[in-house]
Coordinates of C-alpha atoms and ligand atoms in Angstrom, one line a residue:
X1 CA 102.4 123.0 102.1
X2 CA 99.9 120.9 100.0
X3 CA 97.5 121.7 103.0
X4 CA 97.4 125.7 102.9
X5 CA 97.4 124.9 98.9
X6 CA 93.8 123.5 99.6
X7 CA 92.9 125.9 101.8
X8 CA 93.8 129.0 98.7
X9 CA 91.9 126.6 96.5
X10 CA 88.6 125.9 98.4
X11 CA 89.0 129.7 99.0
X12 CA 89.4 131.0 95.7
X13 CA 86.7 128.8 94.8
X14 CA 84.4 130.0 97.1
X15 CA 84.9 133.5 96.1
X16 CA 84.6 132.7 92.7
X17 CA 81.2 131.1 93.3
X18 CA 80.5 134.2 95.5
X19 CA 81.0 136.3 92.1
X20 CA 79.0 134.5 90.2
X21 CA 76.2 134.4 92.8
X22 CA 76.3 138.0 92.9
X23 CA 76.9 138.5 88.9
X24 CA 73.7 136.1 88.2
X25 CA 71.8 137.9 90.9
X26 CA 72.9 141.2 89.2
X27 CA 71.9 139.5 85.7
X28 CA 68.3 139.0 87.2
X29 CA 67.4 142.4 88.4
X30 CA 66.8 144.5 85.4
X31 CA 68.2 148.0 84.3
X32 CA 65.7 150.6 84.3
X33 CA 66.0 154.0 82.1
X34 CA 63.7 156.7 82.6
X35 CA 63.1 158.9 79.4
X36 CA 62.0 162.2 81.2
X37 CA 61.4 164.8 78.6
X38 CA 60.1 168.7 79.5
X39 CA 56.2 170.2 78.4
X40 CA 55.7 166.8 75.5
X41 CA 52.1 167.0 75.2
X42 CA 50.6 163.6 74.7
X43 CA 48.3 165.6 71.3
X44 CA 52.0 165.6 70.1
X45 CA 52.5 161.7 70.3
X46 CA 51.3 158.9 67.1
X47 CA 50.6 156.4 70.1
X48 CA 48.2 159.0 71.5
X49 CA 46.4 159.5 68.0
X50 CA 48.1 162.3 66.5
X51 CA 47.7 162.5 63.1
X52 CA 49.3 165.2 62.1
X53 CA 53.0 164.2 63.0
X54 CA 54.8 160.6 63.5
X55 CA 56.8 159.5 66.5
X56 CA 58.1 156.6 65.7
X57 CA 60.3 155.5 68.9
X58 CA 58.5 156.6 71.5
X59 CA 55.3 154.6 69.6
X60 CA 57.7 151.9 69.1
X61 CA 58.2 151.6 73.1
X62 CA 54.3 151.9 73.8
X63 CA 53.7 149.1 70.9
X64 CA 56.6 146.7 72.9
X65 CA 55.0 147.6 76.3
X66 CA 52.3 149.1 77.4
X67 CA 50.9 153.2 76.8
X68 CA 49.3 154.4 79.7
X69 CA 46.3 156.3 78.7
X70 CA 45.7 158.0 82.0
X71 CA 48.7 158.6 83.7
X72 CA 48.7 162.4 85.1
X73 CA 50.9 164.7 87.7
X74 CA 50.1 165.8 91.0
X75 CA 51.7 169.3 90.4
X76 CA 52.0 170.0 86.4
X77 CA 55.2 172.1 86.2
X78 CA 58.8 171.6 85.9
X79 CA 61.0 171.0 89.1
X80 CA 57.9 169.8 91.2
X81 CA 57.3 167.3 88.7
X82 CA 61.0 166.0 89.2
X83 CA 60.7 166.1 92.5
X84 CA 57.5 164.2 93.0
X85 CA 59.2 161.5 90.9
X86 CA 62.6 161.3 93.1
X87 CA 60.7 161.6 96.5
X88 CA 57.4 159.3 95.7
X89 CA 55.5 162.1 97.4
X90 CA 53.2 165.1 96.9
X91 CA 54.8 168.7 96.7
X92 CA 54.1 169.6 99.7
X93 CA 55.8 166.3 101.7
X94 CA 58.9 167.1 99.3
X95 CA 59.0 170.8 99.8
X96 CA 59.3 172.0 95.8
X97 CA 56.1 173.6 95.6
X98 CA 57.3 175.7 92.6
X99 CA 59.4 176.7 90.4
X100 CA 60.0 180.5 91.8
X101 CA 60.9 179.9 95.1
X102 CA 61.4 176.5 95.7
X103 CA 65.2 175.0 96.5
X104 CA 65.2 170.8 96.4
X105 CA 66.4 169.3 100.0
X106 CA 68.9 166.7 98.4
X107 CA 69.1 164.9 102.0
X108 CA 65.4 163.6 101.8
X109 CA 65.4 160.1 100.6
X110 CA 65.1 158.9 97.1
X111 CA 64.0 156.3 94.8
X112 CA 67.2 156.5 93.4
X113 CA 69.2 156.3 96.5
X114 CA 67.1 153.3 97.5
X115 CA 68.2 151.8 94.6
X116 CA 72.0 152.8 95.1
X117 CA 71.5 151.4 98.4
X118 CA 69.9 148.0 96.9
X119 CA 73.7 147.6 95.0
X120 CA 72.4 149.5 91.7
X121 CA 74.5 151.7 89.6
X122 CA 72.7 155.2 88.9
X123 CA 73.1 158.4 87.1
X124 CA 71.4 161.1 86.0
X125 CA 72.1 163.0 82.6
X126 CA 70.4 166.4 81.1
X127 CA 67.4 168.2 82.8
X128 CA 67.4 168.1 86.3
X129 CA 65.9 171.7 87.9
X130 CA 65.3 171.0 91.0
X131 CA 67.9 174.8 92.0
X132 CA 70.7 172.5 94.2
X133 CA 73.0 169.8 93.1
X134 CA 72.0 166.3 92.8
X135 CA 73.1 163.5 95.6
X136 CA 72.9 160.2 96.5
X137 CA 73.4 159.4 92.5
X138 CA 76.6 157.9 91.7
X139 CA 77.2 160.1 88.4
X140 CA 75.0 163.1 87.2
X141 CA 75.7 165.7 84.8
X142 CA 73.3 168.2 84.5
X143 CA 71.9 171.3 82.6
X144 CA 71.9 174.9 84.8
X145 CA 68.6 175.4 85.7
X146 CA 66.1 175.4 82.3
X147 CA 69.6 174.9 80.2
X148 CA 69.8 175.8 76.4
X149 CA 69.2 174.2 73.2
X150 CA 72.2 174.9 71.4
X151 CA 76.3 174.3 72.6
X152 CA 74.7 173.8 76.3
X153 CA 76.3 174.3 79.4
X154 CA 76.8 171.0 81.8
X155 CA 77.1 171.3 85.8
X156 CA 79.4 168.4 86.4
X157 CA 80.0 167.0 89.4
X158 CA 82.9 168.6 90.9
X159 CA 81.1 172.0 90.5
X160 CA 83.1 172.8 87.1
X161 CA 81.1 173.9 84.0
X162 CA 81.3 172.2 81.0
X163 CA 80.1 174.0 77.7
X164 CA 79.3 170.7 74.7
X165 CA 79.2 171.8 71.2
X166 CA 75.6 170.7 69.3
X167 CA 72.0 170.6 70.2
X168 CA 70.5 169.3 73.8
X169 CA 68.7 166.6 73.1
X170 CA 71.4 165.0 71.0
X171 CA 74.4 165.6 73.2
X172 CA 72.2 164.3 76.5
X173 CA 71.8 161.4 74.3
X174 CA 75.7 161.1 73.9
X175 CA 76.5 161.3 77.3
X176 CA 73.6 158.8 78.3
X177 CA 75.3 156.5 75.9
X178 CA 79.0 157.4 77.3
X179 CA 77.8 156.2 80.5
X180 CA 76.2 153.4 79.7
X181 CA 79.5 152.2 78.1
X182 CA 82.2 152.7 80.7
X183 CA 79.6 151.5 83.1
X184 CA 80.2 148.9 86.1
X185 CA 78.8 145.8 84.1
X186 CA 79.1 143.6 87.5
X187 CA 75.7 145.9 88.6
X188 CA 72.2 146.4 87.4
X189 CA 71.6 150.3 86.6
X190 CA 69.5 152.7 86.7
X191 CA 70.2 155.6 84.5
X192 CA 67.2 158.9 83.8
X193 CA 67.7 160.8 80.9
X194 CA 66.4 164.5 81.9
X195 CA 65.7 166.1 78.1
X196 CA 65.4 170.0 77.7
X197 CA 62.8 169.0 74.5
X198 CA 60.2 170.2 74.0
X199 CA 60.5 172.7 76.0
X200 CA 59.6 176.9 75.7
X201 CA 60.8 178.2 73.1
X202 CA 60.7 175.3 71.2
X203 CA 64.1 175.4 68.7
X204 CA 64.3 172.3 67.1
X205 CA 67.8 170.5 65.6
X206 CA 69.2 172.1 62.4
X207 CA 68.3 169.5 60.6
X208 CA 65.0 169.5 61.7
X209 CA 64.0 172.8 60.9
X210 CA 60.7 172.7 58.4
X211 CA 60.2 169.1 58.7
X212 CA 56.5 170.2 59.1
X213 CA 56.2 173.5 56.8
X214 CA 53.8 171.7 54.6
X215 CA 51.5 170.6 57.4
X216 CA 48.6 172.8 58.3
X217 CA 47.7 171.8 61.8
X218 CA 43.9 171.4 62.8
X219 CA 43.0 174.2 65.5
X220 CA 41.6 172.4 68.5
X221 CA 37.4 173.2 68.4
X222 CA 38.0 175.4 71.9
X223 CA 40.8 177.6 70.3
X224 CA 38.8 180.7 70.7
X225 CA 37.5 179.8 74.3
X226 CA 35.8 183.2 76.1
X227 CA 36.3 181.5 79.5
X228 CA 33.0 182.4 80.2
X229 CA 31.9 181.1 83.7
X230 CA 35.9 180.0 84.4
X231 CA 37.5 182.9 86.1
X232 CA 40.6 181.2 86.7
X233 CA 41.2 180.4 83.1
X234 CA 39.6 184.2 81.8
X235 CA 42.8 185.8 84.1
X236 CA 45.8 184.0 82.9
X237 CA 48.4 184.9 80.7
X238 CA 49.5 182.4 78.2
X239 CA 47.5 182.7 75.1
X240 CA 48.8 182.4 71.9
X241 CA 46.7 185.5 70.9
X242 CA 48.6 187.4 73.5
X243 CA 51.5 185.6 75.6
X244 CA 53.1 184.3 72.9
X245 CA 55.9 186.6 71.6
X246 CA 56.9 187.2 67.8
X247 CA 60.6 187.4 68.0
X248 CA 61.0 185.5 71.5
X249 CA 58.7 182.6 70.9
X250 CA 58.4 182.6 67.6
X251 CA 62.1 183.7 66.3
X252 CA 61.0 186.5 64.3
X253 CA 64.3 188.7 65.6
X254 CA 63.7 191.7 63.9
X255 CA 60.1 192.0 66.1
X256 CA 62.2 191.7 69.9
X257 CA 65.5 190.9 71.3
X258 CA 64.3 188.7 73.6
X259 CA 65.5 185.5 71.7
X260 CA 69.1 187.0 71.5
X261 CA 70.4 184.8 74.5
X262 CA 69.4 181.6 72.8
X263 CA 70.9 182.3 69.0
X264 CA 74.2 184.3 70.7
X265 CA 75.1 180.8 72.0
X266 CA 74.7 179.5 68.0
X267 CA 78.0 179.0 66.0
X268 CA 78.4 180.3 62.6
X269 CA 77.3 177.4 61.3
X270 CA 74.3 177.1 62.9
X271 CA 73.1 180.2 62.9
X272 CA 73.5 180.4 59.0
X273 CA 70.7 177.2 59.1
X274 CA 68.5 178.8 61.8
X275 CA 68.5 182.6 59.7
X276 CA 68.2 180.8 56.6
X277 CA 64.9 178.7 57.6
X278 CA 63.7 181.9 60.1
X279 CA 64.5 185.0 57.7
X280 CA 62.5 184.0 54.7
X281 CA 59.3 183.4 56.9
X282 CA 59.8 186.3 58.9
X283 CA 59.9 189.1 55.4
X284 CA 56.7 186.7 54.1
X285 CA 55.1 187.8 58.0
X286 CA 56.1 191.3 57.4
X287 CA 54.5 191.6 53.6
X288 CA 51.1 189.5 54.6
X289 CA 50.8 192.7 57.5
X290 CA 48.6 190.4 59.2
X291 CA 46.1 191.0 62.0
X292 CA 42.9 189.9 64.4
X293 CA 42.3 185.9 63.3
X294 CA 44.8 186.1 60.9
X295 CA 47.6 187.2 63.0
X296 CA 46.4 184.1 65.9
X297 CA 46.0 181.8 63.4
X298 CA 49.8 182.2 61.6
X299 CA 51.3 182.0 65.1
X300 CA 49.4 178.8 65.8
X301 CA 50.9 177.5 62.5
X302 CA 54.7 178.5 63.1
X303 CA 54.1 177.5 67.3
X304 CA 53.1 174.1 66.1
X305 CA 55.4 173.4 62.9
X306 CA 58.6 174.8 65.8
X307 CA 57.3 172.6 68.2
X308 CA 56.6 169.4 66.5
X309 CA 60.2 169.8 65.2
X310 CA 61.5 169.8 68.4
X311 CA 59.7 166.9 68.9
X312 CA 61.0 164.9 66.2
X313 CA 64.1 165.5 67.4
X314 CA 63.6 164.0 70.2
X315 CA 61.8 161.2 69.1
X316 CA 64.9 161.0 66.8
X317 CA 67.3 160.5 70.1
X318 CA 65.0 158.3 71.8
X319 CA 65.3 156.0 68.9
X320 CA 69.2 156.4 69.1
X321 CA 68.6 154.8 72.5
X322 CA 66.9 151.9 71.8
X323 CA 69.2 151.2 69.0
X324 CA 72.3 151.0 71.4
X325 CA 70.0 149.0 73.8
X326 CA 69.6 146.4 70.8
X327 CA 73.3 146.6 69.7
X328 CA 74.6 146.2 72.9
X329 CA 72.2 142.9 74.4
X330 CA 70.7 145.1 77.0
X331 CA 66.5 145.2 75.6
X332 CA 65.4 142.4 77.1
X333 CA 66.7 143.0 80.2
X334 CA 66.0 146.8 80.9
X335 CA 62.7 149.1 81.5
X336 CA 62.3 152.1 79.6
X337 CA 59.7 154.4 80.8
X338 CA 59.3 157.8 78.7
X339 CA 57.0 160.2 80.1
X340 CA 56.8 164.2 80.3
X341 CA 57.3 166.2 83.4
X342 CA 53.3 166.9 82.5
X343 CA 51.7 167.8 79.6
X344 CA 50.9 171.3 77.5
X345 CA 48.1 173.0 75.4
X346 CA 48.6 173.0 72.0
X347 CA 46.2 175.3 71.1
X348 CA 43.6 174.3 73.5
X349 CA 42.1 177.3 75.1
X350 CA 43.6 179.0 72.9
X351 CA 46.7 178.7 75.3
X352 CA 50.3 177.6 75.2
X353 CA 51.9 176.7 78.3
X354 CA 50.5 174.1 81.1
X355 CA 49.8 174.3 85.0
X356 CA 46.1 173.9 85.2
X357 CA 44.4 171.1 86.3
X358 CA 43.0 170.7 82.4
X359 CA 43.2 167.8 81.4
X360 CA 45.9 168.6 78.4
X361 CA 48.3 169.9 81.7
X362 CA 47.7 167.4 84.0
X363 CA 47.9 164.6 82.0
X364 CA 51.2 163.8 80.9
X365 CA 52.2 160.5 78.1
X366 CA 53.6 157.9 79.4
X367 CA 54.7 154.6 77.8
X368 CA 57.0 151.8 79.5
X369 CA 58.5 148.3 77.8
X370 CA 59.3 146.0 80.2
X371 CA 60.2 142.8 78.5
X372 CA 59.5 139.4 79.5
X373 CA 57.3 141.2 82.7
X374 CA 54.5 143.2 80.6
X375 CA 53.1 141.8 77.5
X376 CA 53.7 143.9 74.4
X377 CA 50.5 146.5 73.2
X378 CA 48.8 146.8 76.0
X379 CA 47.1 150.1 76.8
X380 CA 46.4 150.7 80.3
X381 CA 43.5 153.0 81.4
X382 CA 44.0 153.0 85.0
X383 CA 44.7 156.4 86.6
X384 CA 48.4 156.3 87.3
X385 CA 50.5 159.2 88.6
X386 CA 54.2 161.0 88.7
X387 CA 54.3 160.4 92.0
X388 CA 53.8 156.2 91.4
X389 CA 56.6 155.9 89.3
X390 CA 59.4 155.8 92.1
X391 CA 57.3 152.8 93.9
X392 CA 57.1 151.1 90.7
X393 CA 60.6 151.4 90.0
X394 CA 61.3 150.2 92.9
X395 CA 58.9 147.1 92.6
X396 CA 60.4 146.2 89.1
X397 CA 64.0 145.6 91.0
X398 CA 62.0 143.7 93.6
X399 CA 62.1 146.2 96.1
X400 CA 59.3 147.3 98.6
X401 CA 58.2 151.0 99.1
X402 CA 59.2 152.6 101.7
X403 CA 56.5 153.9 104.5
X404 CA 57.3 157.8 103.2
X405 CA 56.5 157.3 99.5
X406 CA 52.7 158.4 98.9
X407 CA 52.4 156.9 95.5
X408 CA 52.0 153.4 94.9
X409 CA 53.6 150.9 92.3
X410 CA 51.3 150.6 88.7
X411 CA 53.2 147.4 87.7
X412 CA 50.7 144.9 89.2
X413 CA 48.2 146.8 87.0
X414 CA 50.0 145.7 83.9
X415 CA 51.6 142.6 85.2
X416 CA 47.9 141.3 86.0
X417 CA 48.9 140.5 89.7
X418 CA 46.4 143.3 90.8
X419 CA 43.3 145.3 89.3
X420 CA 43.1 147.4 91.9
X421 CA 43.8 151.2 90.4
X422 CA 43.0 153.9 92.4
X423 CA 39.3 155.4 91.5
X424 CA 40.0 159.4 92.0
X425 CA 42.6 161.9 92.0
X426 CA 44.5 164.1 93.8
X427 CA 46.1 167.1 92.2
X428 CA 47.8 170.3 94.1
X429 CA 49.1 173.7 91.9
X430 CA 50.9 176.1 94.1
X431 CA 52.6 178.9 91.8
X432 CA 51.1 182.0 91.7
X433 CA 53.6 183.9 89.2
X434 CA 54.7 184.1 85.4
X435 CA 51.8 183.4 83.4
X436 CA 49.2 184.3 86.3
X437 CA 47.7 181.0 86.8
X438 CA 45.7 180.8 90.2
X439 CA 46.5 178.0 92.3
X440 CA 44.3 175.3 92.6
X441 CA 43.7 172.1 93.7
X442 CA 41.0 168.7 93.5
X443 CA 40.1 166.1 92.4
X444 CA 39.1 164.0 89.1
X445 CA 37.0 161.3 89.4
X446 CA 36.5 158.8 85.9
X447 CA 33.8 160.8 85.4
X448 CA 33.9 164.3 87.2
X449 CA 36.5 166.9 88.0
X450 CA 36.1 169.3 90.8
X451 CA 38.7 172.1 91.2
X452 CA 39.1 174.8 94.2
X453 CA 41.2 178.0 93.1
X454 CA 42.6 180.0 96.0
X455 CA 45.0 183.0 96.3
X456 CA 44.4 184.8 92.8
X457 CA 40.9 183.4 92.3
X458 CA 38.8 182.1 94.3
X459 CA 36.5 179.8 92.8
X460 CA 35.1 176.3 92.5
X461 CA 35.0 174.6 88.9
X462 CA 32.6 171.2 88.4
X463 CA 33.4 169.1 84.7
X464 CA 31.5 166.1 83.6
X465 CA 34.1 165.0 81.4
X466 CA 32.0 162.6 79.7
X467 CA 29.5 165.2 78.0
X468 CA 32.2 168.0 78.2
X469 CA 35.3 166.4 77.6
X470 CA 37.5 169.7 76.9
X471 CA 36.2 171.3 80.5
X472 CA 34.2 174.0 78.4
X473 CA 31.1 174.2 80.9
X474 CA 31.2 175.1 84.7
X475 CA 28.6 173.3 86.4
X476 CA 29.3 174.5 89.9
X477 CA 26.3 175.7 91.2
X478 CA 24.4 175.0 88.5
X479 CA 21.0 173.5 89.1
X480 CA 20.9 169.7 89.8
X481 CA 24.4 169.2 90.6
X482 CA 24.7 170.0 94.5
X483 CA 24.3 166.5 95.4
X484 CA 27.2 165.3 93.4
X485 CA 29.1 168.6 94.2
X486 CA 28.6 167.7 97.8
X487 CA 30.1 164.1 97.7
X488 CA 33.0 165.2 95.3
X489 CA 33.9 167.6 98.1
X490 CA 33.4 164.6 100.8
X491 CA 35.9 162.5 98.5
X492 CA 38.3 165.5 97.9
X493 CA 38.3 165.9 101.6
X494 CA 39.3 162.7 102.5
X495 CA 42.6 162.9 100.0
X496 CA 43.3 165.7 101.7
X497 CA 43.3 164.4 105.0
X498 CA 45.2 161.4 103.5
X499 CA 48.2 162.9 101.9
X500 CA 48.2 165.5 105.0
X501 CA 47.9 168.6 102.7
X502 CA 47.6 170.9 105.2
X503 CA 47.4 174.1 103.0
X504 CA 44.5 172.7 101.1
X505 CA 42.9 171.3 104.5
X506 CA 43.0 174.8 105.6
X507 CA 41.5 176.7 102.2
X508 CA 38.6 174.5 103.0
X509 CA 38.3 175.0 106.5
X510 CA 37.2 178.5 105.6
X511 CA 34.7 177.3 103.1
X512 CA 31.0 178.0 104.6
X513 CA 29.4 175.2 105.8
X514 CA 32.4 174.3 106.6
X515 CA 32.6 171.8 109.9
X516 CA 36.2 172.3 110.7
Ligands
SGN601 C1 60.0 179.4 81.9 C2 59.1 179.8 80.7 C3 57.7 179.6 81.1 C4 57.4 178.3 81.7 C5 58.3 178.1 82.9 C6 58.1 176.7 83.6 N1 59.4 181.1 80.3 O1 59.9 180.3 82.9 O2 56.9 179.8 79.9 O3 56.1 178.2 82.1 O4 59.6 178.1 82.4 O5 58.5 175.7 82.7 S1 60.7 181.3 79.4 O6 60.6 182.6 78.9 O7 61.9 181.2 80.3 O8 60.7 180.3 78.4 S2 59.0 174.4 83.4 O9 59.1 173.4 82.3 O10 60.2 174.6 84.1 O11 57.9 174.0 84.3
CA602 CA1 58.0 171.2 82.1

């Protein structure tokens, strides 16, 4: 008897030390939350420089951490973003080229599923895009498609749809924090917060509404580009000037209809606040009867004063974040990355709207706190990419890439264990649809930026971004520069060939002069 009360004993005990093996080990490998916001511009961000607005939490995260001054996406729109984030690879290894046509294959590995697979707990909550449902991701509950600002609906994940009273960005924050509290504590976690902010059309919280009425916003010096030399950028359609809609974009009802579907989801109360704060500016529109300059120049205001609303409330939520991070002991020992799915022109170009291989598109914010691993307020000006953050996620729970994955961890950059940052590139557009932007690829350099446009233009592009920093000037062709043109085409060639982009391989192939 005494002898098989031993044996429970040394059993029990064992199992018990089992436990606490796995609890400690679980202790050691940090959380990670990803912050994934929709069209933030980093012109939009304090840490960035802006000076016209304040965002305190996310500057809060780059001053604990470190703000990545050139981090950029391979493909700068919505759903190929995401996708280049799960998969670690370019658009064309993951299939989501672009939004129009493009369906995600859920059975292609993950970075998340790796993690599940490495005993993580993982979820995904608000903007996810990518046309099917989400798998391999132990709880998700996600917005149809672009979702809606106000009382969205939720896809949850027995198909059912869930309709949540209140604004996006605060109720994705609630769930994120619903999660995190019924959560398997035995398990580290990974949790991505997909916000609709800032999003087209750009309606801010109620209580938002006029935070920035008595700011007049600087035009950027290229507001009234003429695209001269840049055929690609003379064609498009997203200009303030001419894109950008009174009553859609700019809530002015009584001009179009077109914002109907948004307010119609409003409650009473709500829509009081939002014709309260729109009505009054909409009869002053009407009585200045503006036009030419004028006309632009108010819709750059009222695009700007919308937008940087909606960005304070989501700076707002972030903050919420952290908070429950410091109330609940789980800082020190979690990564919070916030980044854009890519940037957006404020103004530059005269343009709203993103795609192009501009720097404002193609460069997205990005700042990350990972206590204890990177020291606080450092700013890193390596070029890291969308497509590097799945590797470096991995890496931060001590877990290797796998062979798929093109991009590369950035954490030895910041850690100090390597200074080894990639010196050019690689960047692929493929949707040739709403706002009429050709697709492109190339390459940027520290110093240079070469671009091929194929399909709707066709046309090379050559920036020194050192003497022309806002890509005003067209150099291609120009005298003097064939030498450098010739070896940015060698290099773009051989990133090509390395990602195996065999669309762009083949727009070249054509290219007189051409070997292949
Ligand atoms: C919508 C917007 C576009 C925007 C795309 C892509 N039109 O179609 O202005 O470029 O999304 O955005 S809207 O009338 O529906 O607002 S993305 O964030 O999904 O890439
Ligand atoms: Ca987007």
């Amino acid at each position: 008897m005494s002898e098989i009360k031993q044996s429970w004993k040394l059993l029990l005990s064992l199992f018990l030390l089992t436990a606490l093996i796995h609890a400690s080990y679980a202790q050691q490998r940090p959380n990670i939350i990803v912050l994934i916001s929709d069209d933030h511009a980093y012109q939009a961000i304090s840490a960035y420089g802006a000076k016209q607005v304040r965002t305190p939490n996310i500057d809060r995260i780059a001053r604990e951490g470190v703000l990545f001054n050139k981090a950029y996406v391979t493909n700068s729109i919505c759903g190929p973003s995401r996708a280049v984030f799960l998969t670690g690879k370019y658009s064309h290894k993951n299939g989501f080229k672009d939004n129009e046509h493009s369906r995600f294959n859920g059975d292609q590995h993950t970075f998340i599923k790796e993690l599940k697979q490495h005993g993580y707990q993982t979820a995904w909550i608000g903007k996810w895009h990518l046309e099917t449902k989400p798998q391999g991701i132990d709880f998700w509950q996600v917005l149809p498609g672009q979702g809606s600002y106000y009382n969205p609906d939720f896809i949850m994940m027995d198909s059912s749809v869930k309709r949540i009273e209140g604004y996006a960005t605060t109720i994705t924050e609630d769930l994120a924090e619903d999660w995190l509290a019924q959560r398997d504590r035995s398990k580290p976690f990974c949790l991505v917060v997909g916000h609709k902010a800032t999003h087209r059309t750009w309606i801010p919280d109620t209580s938002d509404l006029g935070s920035f009425d008595s700011v007049n916003f600087d035009l950027p010096k290229n507001f009234y580009d003429n695209y001269s030399g840049r055929e690609a950028a003379r064609v498009q359609d997203m200009t303030i000037d001419k894109t950008m809609l009174l009553g859609y974009d700019l809530k002015m009802l009584s001009y179009s209809k077109a914002m109907e579907p948004a307010v119609s989801r409003m409650n009473p109360a709500q829509r009081a606040k939002f014709d309260a704060y729109y009505g009054p500016i909409e009869a002053s529109l009407k009585a200045a009867n503006l036009s030419g300059r004028k006309l632009v120049e108010w819709k750059y205001q009222h695009y700007m004063r919308d937008y940087m609303s909606t960005g304070q409330s989501l700076d707002r939520n972030i903050g919420r974040l952290l908070k429950y991070l410091d109330a609940n002991e789980l800082a020190k020992n979690t990564l919070v990355i916030y980044m854009s799915d890519q940037g957006f022109y404020l103004g530059e170009h005269g343009w709203f709207d993103k795609r192009f291989m501009y720097e404002e598109s193609f460069r997205t914010p990005m700042v990350m706190r990972f206590p204890g691993k990177v020291q606080p307020g450092i700013v890193s000006n390596d070029f890291v990419m969308n497509v590097d953050l799945g590797p470096a996620l991995l890496d931060a729970a001590g877990i290797s890439t796998p062979a798929e994955m093109q991009g590369r961890s950035f954490l030895p950059l910041v850690t100090k264990r390597s200074t080894s940052a990639r010196k050019a590139m690689y960047y692929h557009y493929y949707e040739n649809g709403e706002h009429a932007v050709s697709p492109h690829f190339g390459i940027r350099t520290e110093r240079y930026k070469l671009i091929r446009f194929y399909k709707r233009v066709e046309a090379w592009e050559l920036y020194d971004l050192q003497k022309d920093p806002s890509e005003m000037h067209n150099l291609f062709g120009k005298k003097g520069y064939q030498k450098l043109t010739e070896n940015l085409k060698g290099q773009l060639r051989k990133l090509i060939a390395k990602y195996e982009d065999s669309e762009a391989g083949l727009v070249l192939s054509t290219e007189p002069g051409s070997t292949k």
